[in-house]
Structures are given as C-alpha cells and as structure tokens.
mmCIF file with all atom_site columns, C-alpha atoms in Angstrom:
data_model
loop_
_atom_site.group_PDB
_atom_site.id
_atom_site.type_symbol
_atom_site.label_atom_id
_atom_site.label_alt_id
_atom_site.label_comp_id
_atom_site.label_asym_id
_atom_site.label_entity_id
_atom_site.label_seq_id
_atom_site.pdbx_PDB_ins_code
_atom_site.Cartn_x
_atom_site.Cartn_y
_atom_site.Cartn_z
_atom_site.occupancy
_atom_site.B_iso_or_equiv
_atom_site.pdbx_formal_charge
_atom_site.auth_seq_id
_atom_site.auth_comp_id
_atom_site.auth_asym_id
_atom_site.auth_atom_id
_atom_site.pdbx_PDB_model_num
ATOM 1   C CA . UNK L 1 1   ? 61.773 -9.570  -2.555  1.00 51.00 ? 1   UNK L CA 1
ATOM 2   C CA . UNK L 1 2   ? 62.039 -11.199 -5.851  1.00 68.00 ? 2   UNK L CA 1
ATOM 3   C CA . UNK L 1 3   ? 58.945 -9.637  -8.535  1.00 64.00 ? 3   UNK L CA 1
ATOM 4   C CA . UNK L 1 4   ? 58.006 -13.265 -9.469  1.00 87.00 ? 4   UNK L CA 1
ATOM 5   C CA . UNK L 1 5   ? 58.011 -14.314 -5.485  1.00 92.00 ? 5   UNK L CA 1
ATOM 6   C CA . UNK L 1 6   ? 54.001 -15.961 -4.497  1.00 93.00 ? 6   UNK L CA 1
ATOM 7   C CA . UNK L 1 7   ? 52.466 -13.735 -2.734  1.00 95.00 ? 7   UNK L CA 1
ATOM 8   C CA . UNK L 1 8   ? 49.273 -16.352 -2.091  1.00 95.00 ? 8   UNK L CA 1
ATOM 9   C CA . UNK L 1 9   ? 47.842 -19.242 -4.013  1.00 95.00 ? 9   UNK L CA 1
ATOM 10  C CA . UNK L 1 10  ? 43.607 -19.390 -4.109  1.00 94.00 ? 10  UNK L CA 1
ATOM 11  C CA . UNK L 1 11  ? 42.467 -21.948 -6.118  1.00 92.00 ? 11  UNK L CA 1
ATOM 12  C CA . UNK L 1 12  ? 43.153 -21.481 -9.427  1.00 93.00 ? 12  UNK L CA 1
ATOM 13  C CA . UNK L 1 13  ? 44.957 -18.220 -8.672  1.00 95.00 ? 13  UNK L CA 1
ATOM 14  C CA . UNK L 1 14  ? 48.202 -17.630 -8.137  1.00 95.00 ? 14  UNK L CA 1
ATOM 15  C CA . UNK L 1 15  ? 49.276 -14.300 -7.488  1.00 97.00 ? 15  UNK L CA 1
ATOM 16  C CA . UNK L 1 16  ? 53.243 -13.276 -6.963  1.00 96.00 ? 16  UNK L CA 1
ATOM 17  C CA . UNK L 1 17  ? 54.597 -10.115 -5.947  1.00 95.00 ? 17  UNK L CA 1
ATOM 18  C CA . UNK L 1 18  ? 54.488 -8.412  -9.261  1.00 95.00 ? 18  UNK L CA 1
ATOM 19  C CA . UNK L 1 19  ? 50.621 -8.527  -9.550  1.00 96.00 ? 19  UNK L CA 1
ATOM 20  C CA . UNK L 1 20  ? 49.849 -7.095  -6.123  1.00 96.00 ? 20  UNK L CA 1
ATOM 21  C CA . UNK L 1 21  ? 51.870 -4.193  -6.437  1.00 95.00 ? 21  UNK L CA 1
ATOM 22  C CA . UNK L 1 22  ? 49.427 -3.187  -9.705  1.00 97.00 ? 22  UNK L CA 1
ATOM 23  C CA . UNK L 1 23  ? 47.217 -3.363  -6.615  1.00 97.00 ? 23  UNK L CA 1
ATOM 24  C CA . UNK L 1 24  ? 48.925 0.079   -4.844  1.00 94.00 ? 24  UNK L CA 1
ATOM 25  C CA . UNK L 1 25  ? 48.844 1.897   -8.229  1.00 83.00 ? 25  UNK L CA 1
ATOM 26  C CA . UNK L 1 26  ? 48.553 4.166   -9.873  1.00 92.00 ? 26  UNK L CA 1
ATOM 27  C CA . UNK L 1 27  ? 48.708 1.168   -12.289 1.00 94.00 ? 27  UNK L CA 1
ATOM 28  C CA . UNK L 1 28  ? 46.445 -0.890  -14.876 1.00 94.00 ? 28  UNK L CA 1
ATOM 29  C CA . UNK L 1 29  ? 45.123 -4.146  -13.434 1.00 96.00 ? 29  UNK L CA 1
ATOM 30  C CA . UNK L 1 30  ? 46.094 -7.409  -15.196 1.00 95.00 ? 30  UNK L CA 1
ATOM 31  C CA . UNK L 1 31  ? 44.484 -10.696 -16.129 1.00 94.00 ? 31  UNK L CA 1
ATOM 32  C CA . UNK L 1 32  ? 45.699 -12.313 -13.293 1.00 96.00 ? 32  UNK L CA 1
ATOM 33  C CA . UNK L 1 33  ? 44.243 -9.730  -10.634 1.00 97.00 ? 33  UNK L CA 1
ATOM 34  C CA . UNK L 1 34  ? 40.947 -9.678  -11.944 1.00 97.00 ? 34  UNK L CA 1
ATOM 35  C CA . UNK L 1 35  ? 40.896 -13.504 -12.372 1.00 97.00 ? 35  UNK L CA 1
ATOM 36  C CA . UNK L 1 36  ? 41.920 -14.145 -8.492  1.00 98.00 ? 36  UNK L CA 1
ATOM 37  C CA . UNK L 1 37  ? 38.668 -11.026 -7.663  1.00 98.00 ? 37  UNK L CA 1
ATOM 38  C CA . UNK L 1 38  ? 36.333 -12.896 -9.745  1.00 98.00 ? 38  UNK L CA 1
ATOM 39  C CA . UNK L 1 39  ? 37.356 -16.213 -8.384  1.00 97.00 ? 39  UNK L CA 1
ATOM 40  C CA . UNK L 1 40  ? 36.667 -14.978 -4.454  1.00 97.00 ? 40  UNK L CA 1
ATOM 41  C CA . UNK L 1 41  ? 33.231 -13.528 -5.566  1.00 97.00 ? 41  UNK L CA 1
ATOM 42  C CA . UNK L 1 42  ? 32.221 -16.587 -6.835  1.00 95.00 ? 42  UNK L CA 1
ATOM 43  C CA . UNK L 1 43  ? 34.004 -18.966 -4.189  1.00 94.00 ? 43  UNK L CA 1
ATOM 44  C CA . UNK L 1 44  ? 33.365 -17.107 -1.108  1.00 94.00 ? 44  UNK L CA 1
ATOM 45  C CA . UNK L 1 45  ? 31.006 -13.868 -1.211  1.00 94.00 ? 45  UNK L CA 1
ATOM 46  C CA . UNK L 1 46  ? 28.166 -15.416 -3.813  1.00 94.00 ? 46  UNK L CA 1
ATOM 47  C CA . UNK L 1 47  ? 28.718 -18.872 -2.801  1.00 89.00 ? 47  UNK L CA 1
ATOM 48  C CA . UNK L 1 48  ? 25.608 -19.496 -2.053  1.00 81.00 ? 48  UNK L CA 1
ATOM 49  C CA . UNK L 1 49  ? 23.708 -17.965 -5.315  1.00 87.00 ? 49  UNK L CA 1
ATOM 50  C CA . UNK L 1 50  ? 24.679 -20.903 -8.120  1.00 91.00 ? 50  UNK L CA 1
ATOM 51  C CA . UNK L 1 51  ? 22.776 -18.579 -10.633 1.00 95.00 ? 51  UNK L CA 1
ATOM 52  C CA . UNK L 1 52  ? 25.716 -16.819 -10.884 1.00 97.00 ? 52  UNK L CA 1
ATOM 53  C CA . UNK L 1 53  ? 28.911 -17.280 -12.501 1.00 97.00 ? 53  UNK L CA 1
ATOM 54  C CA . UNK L 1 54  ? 32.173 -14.974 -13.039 1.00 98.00 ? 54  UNK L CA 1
ATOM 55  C CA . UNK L 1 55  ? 34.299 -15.928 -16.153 1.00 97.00 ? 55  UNK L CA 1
ATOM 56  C CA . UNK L 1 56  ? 38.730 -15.846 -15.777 1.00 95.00 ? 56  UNK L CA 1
ATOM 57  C CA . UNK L 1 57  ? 39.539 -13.051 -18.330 1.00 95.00 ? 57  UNK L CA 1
ATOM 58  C CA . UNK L 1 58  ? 41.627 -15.726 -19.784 1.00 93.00 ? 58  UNK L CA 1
ATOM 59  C CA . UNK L 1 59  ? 38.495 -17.868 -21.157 1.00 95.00 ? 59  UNK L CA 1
ATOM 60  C CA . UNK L 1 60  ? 36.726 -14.511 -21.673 1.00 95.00 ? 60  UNK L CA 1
ATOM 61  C CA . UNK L 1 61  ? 39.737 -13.429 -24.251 1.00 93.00 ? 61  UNK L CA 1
ATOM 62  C CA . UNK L 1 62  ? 39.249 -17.044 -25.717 1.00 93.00 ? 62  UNK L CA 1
ATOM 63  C CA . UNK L 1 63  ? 35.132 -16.608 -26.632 1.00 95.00 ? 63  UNK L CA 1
ATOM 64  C CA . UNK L 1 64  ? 36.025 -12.956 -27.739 1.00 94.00 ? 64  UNK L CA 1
ATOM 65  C CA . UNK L 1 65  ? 38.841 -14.651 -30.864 1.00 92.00 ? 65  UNK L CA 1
ATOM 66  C CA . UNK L 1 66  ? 37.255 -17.468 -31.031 1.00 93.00 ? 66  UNK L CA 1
ATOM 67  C CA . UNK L 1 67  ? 34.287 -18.629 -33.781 1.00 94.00 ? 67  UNK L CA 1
ATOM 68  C CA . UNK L 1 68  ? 30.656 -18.459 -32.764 1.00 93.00 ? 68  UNK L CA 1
ATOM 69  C CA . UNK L 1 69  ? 30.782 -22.035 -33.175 1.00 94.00 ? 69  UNK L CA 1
ATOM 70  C CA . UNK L 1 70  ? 33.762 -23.404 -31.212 1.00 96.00 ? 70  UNK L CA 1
ATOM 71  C CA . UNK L 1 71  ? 32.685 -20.913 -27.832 1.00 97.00 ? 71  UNK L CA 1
ATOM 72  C CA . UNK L 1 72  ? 30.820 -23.841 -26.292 1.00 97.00 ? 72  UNK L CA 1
ATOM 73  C CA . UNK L 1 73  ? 34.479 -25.463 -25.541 1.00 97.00 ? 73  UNK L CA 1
ATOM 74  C CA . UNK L 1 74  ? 35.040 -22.770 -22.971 1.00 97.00 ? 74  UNK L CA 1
ATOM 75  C CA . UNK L 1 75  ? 31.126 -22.306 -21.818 1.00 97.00 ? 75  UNK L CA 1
ATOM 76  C CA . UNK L 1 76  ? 30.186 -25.654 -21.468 1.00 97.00 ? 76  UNK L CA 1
ATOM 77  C CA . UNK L 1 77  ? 32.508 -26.625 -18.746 1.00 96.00 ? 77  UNK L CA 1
ATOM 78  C CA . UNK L 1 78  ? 31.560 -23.888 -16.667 1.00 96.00 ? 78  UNK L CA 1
ATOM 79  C CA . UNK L 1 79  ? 27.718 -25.155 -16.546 1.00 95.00 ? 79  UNK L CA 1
ATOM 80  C CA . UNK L 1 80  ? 26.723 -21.777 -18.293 1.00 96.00 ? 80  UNK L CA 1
ATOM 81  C CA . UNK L 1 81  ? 23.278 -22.578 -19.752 1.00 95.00 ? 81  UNK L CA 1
ATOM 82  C CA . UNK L 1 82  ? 22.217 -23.394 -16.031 1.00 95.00 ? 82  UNK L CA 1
ATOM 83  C CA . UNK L 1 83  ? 22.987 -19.615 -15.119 1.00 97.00 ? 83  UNK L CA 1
ATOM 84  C CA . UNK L 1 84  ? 21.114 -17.009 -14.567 1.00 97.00 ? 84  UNK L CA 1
ATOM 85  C CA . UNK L 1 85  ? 23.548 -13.739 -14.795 1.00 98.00 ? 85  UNK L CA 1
ATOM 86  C CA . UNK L 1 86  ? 27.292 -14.434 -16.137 1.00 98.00 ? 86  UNK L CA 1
ATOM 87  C CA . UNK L 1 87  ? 29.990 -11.795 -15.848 1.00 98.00 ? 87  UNK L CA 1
ATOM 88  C CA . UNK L 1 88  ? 32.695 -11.576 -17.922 1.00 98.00 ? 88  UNK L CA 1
ATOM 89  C CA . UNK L 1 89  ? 35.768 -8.778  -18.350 1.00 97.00 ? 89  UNK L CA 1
ATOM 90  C CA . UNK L 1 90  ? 36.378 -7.717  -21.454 1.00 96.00 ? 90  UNK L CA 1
ATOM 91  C CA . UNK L 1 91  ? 39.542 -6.278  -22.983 1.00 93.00 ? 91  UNK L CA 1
ATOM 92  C CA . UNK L 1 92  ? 40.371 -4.411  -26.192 1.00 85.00 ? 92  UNK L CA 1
ATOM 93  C CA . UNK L 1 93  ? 43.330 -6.647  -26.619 1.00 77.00 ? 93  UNK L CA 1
ATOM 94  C CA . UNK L 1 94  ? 43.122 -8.494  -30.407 1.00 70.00 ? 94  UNK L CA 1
ATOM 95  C CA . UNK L 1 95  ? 45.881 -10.593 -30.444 1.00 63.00 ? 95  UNK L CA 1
ATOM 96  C CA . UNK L 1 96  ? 45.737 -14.636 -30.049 1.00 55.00 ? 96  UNK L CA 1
ATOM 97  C CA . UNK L 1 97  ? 48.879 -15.624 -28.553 1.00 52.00 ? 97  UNK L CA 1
ATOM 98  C CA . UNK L 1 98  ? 49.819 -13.632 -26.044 1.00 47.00 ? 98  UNK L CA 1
ATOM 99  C CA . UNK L 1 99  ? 47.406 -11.202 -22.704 1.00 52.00 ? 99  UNK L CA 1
ATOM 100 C CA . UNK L 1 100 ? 47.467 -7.384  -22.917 1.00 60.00 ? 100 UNK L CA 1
ATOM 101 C CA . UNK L 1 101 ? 45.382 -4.901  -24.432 1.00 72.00 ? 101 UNK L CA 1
ATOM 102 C CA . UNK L 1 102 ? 45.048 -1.254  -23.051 1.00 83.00 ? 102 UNK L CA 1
ATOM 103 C CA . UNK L 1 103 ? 40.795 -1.133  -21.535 1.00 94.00 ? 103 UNK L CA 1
ATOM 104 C CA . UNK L 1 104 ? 38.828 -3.483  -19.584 1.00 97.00 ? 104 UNK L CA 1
ATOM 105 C CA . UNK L 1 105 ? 34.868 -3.148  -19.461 1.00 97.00 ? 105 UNK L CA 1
ATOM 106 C CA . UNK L 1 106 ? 32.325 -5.155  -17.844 1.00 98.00 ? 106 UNK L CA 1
ATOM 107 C CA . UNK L 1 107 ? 30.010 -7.595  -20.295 1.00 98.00 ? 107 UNK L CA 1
ATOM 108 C CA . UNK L 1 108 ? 27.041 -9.155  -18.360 1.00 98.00 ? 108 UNK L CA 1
ATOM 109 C CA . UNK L 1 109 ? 24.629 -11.489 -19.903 1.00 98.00 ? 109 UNK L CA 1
ATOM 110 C CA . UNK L 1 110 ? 20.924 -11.844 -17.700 1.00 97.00 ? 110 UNK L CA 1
ATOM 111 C CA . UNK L 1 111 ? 19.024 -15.370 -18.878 1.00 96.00 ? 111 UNK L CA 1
ATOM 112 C CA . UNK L 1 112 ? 16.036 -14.000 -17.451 1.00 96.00 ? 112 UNK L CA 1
ATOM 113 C CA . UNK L 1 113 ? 15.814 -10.681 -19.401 1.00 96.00 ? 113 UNK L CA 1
ATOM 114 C CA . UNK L 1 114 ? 17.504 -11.978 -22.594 1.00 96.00 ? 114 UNK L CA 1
ATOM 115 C CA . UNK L 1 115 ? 19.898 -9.078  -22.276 1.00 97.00 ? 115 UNK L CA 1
ATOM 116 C CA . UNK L 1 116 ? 23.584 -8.164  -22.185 1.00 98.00 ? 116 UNK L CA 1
ATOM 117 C CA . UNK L 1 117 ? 24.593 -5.122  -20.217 1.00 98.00 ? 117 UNK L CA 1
ATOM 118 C CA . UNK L 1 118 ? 27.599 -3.561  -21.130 1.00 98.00 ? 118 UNK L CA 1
ATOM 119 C CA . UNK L 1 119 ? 29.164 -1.361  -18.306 1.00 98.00 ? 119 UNK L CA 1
ATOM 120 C CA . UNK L 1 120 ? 32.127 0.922   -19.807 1.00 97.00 ? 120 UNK L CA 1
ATOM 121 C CA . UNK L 1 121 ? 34.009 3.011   -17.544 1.00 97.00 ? 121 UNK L CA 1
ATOM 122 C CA . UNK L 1 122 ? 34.990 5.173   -20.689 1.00 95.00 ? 122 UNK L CA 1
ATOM 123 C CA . UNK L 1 123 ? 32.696 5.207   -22.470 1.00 92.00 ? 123 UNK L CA 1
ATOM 124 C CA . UNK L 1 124 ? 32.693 3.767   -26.591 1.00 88.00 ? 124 UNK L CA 1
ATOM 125 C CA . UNK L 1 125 ? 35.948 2.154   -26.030 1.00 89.00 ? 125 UNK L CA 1
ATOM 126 C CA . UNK L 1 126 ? 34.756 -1.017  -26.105 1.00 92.00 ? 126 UNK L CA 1
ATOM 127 C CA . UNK L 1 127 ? 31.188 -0.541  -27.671 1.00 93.00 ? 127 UNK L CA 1
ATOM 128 C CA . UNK L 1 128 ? 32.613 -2.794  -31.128 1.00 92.00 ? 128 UNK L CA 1
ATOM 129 C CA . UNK L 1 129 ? 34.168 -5.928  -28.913 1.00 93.00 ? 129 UNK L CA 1
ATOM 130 C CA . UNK L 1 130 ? 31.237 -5.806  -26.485 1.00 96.00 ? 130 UNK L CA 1
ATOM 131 C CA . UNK L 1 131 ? 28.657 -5.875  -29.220 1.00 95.00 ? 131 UNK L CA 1
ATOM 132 C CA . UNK L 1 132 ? 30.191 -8.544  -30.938 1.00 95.00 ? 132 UNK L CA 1
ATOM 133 C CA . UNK L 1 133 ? 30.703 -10.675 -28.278 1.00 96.00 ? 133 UNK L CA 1
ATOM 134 C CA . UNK L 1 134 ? 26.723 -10.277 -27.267 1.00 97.00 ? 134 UNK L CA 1
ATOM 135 C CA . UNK L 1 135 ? 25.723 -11.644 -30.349 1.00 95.00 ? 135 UNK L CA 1
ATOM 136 C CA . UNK L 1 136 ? 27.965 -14.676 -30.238 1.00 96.00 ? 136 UNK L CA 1
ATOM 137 C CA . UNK L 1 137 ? 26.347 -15.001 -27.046 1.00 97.00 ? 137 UNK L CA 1
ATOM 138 C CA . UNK L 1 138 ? 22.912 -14.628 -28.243 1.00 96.00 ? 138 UNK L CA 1
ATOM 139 C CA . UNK L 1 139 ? 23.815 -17.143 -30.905 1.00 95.00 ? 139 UNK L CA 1
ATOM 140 C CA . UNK L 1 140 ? 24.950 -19.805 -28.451 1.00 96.00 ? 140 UNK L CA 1
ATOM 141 C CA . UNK L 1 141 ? 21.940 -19.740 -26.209 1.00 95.00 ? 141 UNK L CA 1
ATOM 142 C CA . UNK L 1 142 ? 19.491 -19.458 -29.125 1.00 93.00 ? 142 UNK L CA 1
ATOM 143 C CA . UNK L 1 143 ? 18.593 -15.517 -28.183 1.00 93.00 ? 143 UNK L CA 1
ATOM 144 C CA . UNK L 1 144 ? 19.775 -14.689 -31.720 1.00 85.00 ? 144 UNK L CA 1
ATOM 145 C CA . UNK L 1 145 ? 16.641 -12.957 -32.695 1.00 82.00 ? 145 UNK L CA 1
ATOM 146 C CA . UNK L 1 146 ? 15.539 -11.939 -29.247 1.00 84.00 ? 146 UNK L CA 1
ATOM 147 C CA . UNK L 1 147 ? 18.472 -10.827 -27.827 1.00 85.00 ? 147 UNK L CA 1
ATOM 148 C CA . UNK L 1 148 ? 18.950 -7.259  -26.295 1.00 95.00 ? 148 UNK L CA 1
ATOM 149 C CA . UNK L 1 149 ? 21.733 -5.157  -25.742 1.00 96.00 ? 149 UNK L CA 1
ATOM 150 C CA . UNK L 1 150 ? 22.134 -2.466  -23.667 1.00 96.00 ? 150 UNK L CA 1
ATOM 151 C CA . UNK L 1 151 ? 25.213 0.144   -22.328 1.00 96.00 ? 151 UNK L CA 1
ATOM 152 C CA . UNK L 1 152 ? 23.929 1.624   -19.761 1.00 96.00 ? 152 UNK L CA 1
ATOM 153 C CA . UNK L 1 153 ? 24.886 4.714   -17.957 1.00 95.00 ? 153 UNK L CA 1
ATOM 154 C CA . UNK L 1 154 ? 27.606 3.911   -15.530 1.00 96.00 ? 154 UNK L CA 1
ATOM 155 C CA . UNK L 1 155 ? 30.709 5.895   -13.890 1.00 97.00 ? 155 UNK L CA 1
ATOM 156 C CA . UNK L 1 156 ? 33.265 6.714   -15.735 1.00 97.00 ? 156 UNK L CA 1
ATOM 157 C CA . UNK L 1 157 ? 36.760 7.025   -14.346 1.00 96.00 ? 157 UNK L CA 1
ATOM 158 C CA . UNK L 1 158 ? 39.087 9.998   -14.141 1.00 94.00 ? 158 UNK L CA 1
ATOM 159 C CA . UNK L 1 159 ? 42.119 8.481   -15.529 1.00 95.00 ? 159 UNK L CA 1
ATOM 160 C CA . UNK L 1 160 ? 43.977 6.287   -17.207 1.00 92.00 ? 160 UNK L CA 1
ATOM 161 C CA . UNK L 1 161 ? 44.747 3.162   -15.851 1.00 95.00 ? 161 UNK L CA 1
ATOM 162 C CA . UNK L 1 162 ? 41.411 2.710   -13.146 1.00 96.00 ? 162 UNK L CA 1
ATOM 163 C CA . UNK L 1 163 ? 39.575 0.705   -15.614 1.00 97.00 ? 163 UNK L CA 1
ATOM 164 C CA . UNK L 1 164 ? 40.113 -3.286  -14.183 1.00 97.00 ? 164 UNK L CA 1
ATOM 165 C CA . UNK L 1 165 ? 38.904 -1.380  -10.776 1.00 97.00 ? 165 UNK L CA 1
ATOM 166 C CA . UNK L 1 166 ? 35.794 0.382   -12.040 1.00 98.00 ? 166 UNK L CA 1
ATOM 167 C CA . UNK L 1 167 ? 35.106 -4.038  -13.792 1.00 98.00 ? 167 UNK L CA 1
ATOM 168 C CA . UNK L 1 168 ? 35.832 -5.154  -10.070 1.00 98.00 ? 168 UNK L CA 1
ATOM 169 C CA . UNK L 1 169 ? 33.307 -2.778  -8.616  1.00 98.00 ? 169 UNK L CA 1
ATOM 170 C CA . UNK L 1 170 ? 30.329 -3.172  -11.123 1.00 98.00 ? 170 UNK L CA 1
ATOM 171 C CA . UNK L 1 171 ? 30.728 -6.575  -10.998 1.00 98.00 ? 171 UNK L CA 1
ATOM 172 C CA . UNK L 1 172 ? 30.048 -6.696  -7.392  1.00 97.00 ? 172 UNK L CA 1
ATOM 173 C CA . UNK L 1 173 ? 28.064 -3.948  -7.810  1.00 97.00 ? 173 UNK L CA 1
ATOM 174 C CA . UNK L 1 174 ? 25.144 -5.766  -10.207 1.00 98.00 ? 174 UNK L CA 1
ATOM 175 C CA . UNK L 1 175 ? 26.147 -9.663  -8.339  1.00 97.00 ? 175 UNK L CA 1
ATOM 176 C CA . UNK L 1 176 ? 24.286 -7.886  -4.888  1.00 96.00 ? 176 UNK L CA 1
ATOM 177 C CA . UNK L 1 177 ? 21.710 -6.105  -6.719  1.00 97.00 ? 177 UNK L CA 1
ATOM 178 C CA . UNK L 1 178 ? 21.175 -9.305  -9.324  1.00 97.00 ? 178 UNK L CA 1
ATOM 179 C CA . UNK L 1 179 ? 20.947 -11.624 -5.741  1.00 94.00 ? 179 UNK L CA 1
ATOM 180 C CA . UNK L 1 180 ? 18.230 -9.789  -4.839  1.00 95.00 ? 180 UNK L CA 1
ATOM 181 C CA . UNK L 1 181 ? 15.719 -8.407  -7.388  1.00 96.00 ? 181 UNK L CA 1
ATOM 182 C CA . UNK L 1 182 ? 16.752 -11.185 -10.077 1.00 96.00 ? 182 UNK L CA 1
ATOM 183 C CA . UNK L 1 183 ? 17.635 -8.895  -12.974 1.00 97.00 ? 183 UNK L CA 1
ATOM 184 C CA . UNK L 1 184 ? 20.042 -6.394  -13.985 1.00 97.00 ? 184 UNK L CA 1
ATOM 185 C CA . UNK L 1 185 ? 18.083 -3.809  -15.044 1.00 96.00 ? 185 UNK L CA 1
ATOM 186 C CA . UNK L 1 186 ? 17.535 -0.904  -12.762 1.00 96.00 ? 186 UNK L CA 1
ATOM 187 C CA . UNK L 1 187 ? 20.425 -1.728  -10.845 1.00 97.00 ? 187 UNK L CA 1
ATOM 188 C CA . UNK L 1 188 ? 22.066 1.850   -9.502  1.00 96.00 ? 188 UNK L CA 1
ATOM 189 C CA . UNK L 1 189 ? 25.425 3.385   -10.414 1.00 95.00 ? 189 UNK L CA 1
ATOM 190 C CA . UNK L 1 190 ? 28.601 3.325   -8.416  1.00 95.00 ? 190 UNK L CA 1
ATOM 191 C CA . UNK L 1 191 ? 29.610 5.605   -5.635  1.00 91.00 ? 191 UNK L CA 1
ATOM 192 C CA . UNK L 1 192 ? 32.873 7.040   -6.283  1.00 93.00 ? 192 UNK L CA 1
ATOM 193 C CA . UNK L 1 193 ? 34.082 5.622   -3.387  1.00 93.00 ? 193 UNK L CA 1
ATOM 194 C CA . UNK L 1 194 ? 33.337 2.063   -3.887  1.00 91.00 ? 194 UNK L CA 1
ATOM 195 C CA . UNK L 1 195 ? 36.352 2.569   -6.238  1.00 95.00 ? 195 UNK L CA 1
ATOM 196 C CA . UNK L 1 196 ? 38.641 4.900   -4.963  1.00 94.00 ? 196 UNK L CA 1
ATOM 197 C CA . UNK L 1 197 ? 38.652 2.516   -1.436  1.00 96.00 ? 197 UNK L CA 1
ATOM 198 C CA . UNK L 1 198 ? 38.584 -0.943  -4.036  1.00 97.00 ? 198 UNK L CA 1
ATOM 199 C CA . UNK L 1 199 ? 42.473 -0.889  -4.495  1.00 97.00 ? 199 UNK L CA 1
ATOM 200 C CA . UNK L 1 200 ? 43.208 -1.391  -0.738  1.00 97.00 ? 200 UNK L CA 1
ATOM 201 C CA . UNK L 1 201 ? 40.244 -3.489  0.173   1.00 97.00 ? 201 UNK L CA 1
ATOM 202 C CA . UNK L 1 202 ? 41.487 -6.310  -2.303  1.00 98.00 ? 202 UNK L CA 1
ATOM 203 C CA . UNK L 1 203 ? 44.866 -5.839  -0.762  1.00 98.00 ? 203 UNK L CA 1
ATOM 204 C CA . UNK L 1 204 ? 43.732 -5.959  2.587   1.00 97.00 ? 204 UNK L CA 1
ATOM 205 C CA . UNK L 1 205 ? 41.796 -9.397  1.573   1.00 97.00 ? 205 UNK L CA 1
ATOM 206 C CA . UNK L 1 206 ? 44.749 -10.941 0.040   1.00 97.00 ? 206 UNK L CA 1
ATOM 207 C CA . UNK L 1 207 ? 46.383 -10.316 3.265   1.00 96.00 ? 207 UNK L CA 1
ATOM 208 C CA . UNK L 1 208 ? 43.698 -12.005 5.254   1.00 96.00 ? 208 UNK L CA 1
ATOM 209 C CA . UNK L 1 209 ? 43.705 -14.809 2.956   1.00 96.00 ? 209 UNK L CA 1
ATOM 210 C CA . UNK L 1 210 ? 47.617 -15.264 2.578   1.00 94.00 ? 210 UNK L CA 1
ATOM 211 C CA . UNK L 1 211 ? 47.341 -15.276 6.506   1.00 93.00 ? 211 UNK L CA 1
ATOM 212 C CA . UNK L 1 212 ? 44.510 -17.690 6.703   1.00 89.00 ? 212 UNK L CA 1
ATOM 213 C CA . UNK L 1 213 ? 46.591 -19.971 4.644   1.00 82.00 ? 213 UNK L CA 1
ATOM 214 C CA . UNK L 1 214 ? 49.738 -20.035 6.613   1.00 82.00 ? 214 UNK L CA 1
ATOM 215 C CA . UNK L 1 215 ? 48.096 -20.694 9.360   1.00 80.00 ? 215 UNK L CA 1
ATOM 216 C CA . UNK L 1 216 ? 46.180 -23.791 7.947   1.00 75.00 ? 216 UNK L CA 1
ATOM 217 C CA . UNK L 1 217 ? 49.423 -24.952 7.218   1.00 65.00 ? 217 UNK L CA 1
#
C-alpha cells in the first residue's frame, strides 16, 4: 500500500498510511497524529465539557513564532477567552516555514488558577519555549502581572522518540482530572502503563473509526 494512501478522514484530520505506522513505533509522533488525538478528545470523549479546548499543533507552532500581538488571529477563532483549561503541544522546532523539531511537551493554561502547567517528559528541554509562550499567554488574557507558571513533576520517558505519547497521555490525563475538580493543580502523575498501552489504543481507535465510516457510507 502506497505511504501517502488515507488511512481515515475525521474532521479536520486526515491521516494516510505514513502517519499511522509512527503509531507501531518505535518512532516520534508527528503533527498530524497528535492533531487527529486532540481533535477526538475534544469531539468525542470531552464533548460535553465546553470549558475545554485542545489546540492543532499547527496553530500551536503559529502562537509560539508569532508576536504577542498578532496571537489573537489564531485564539480568537477558537472561542479561547470563554475556556476554562486549554491544551496545547509544544515543539522545540524554530523554524517558520516548514513542521519538525525533535521534542514535544505539554503547555496547559487553567483560567481559573491563572496558571500554566508545563508537563515535560524530559525534563528542561523545553523549559525556554514553554516559558515564553506562558507569558504571551498571560499577556493576551491580561494575566501579565498575575500570571503563574509552573513545571510540575511528571514522568519522564525512557527513550528517545516517546515524547508525542507521554503529550497524548497527560493531556488526557489532566482533561479527566480538570472535568472533575476544576483545576489542574494536584492532578496525579502517569502510570507507566497509560503510555506504554497508548500506541495501540489510538491504533485500535482509528480502526474503529475508519470502520464506523465505511459503514456510514
């Protein structure tokens, strides 16, 4: 089968062959993988918590390049000052024109504590991009001088190339423990197996989905 074959179309994500085998590993997770993950939190497991809102890498990389002033062309349309916790993934990559980069951590921002959390799976790789990308965040929604950040302890991974996995899993993670107590603070630290099992429980959804679709067809 053909790399650049569709393997399934959801929503705004379209995933081909090429992108699901990063899926079986041992292999870093792209853009488009982590887009279609956040996508199905939002659309189908938190659909009915509004407070919440999971941003495509894509528009993430975008706010990260971008001038403090010019990030409300990507937040606004997403309705972000009437959320309470926003997640986005954050890579290490600097360039402008093109995806890539080498480490993806988790950035959360919580309206209701006036905090970013910033959940690295190795730890200080990231601590520059995610602090700098808080405070254009505190800037846009007036937190400038209130603002806190925080990195709190989380699991780290044992190689290379789990990183997008360990994102997946603290987002999900925080999104259950944010539904229920309302804040992000507190919330406990993975199990190793939430991501050692992720890999082939996103595989085994695409499955269920590209199925689903074929037979709405």
């Amino acid at each position: 089968m053909d790399t650049n074959n569709v393997i399934l179309s959801y929503h705004e994500s379209l995933l081909r062959k090429s992108d699901v085998e990063l899926l079986k590993g041992p292999c870093w997770l792209n853009d488009t993988v982590i887009s279609f993950y956040f996508e199905y939190l939002e659309i189908n497991k938190f659909k009915s918590d509004p407070m919440l809102l999971f941003v495509p890498p894509q528009v993430t990389q975008c706010i990260k390049v971008s001038p403090s002033n010019e990030i409300g062309i990507f937040l606004d349309p997403l309705n972000s000052h009437n959320k309470d916790f926003i997640f986005f993934a954050l890579n290490d990559n600097e360039q402008t024109e093109c995806s890539g980069g080498s480490h993806w951590s988790l950035l959360v921002f919580s309206y209701p504590e006036r905090a970013v959390y910033h959940y690295d799976s190795s730890r200080g790789s990231n601590q520059h991009q995610a602090y700098e990308f808080a405070n254009k965040l505190f800037k846009f929604y007036g937190m400038i001088r209130h603002g806190n950040y925080n990195e709190p302890d989380c699991l780290q991974q044992t190689n290379g190339y789990d990183c997008g996995v360990h994102v997946l899993c603290n987002t999900e993670n925080i999104a259950n423990y944010a539904l229920i107590k309302r804040r992000i603070e507190g919330c406990p630290t993975l199990d190793r197996h939430n991501v050692s099992s992720k890999r082939n429980e996103i595989l085994d959804l695409i499955h269920i989905l590209r199925r689903n679709s074929m037979n709405n067809k």
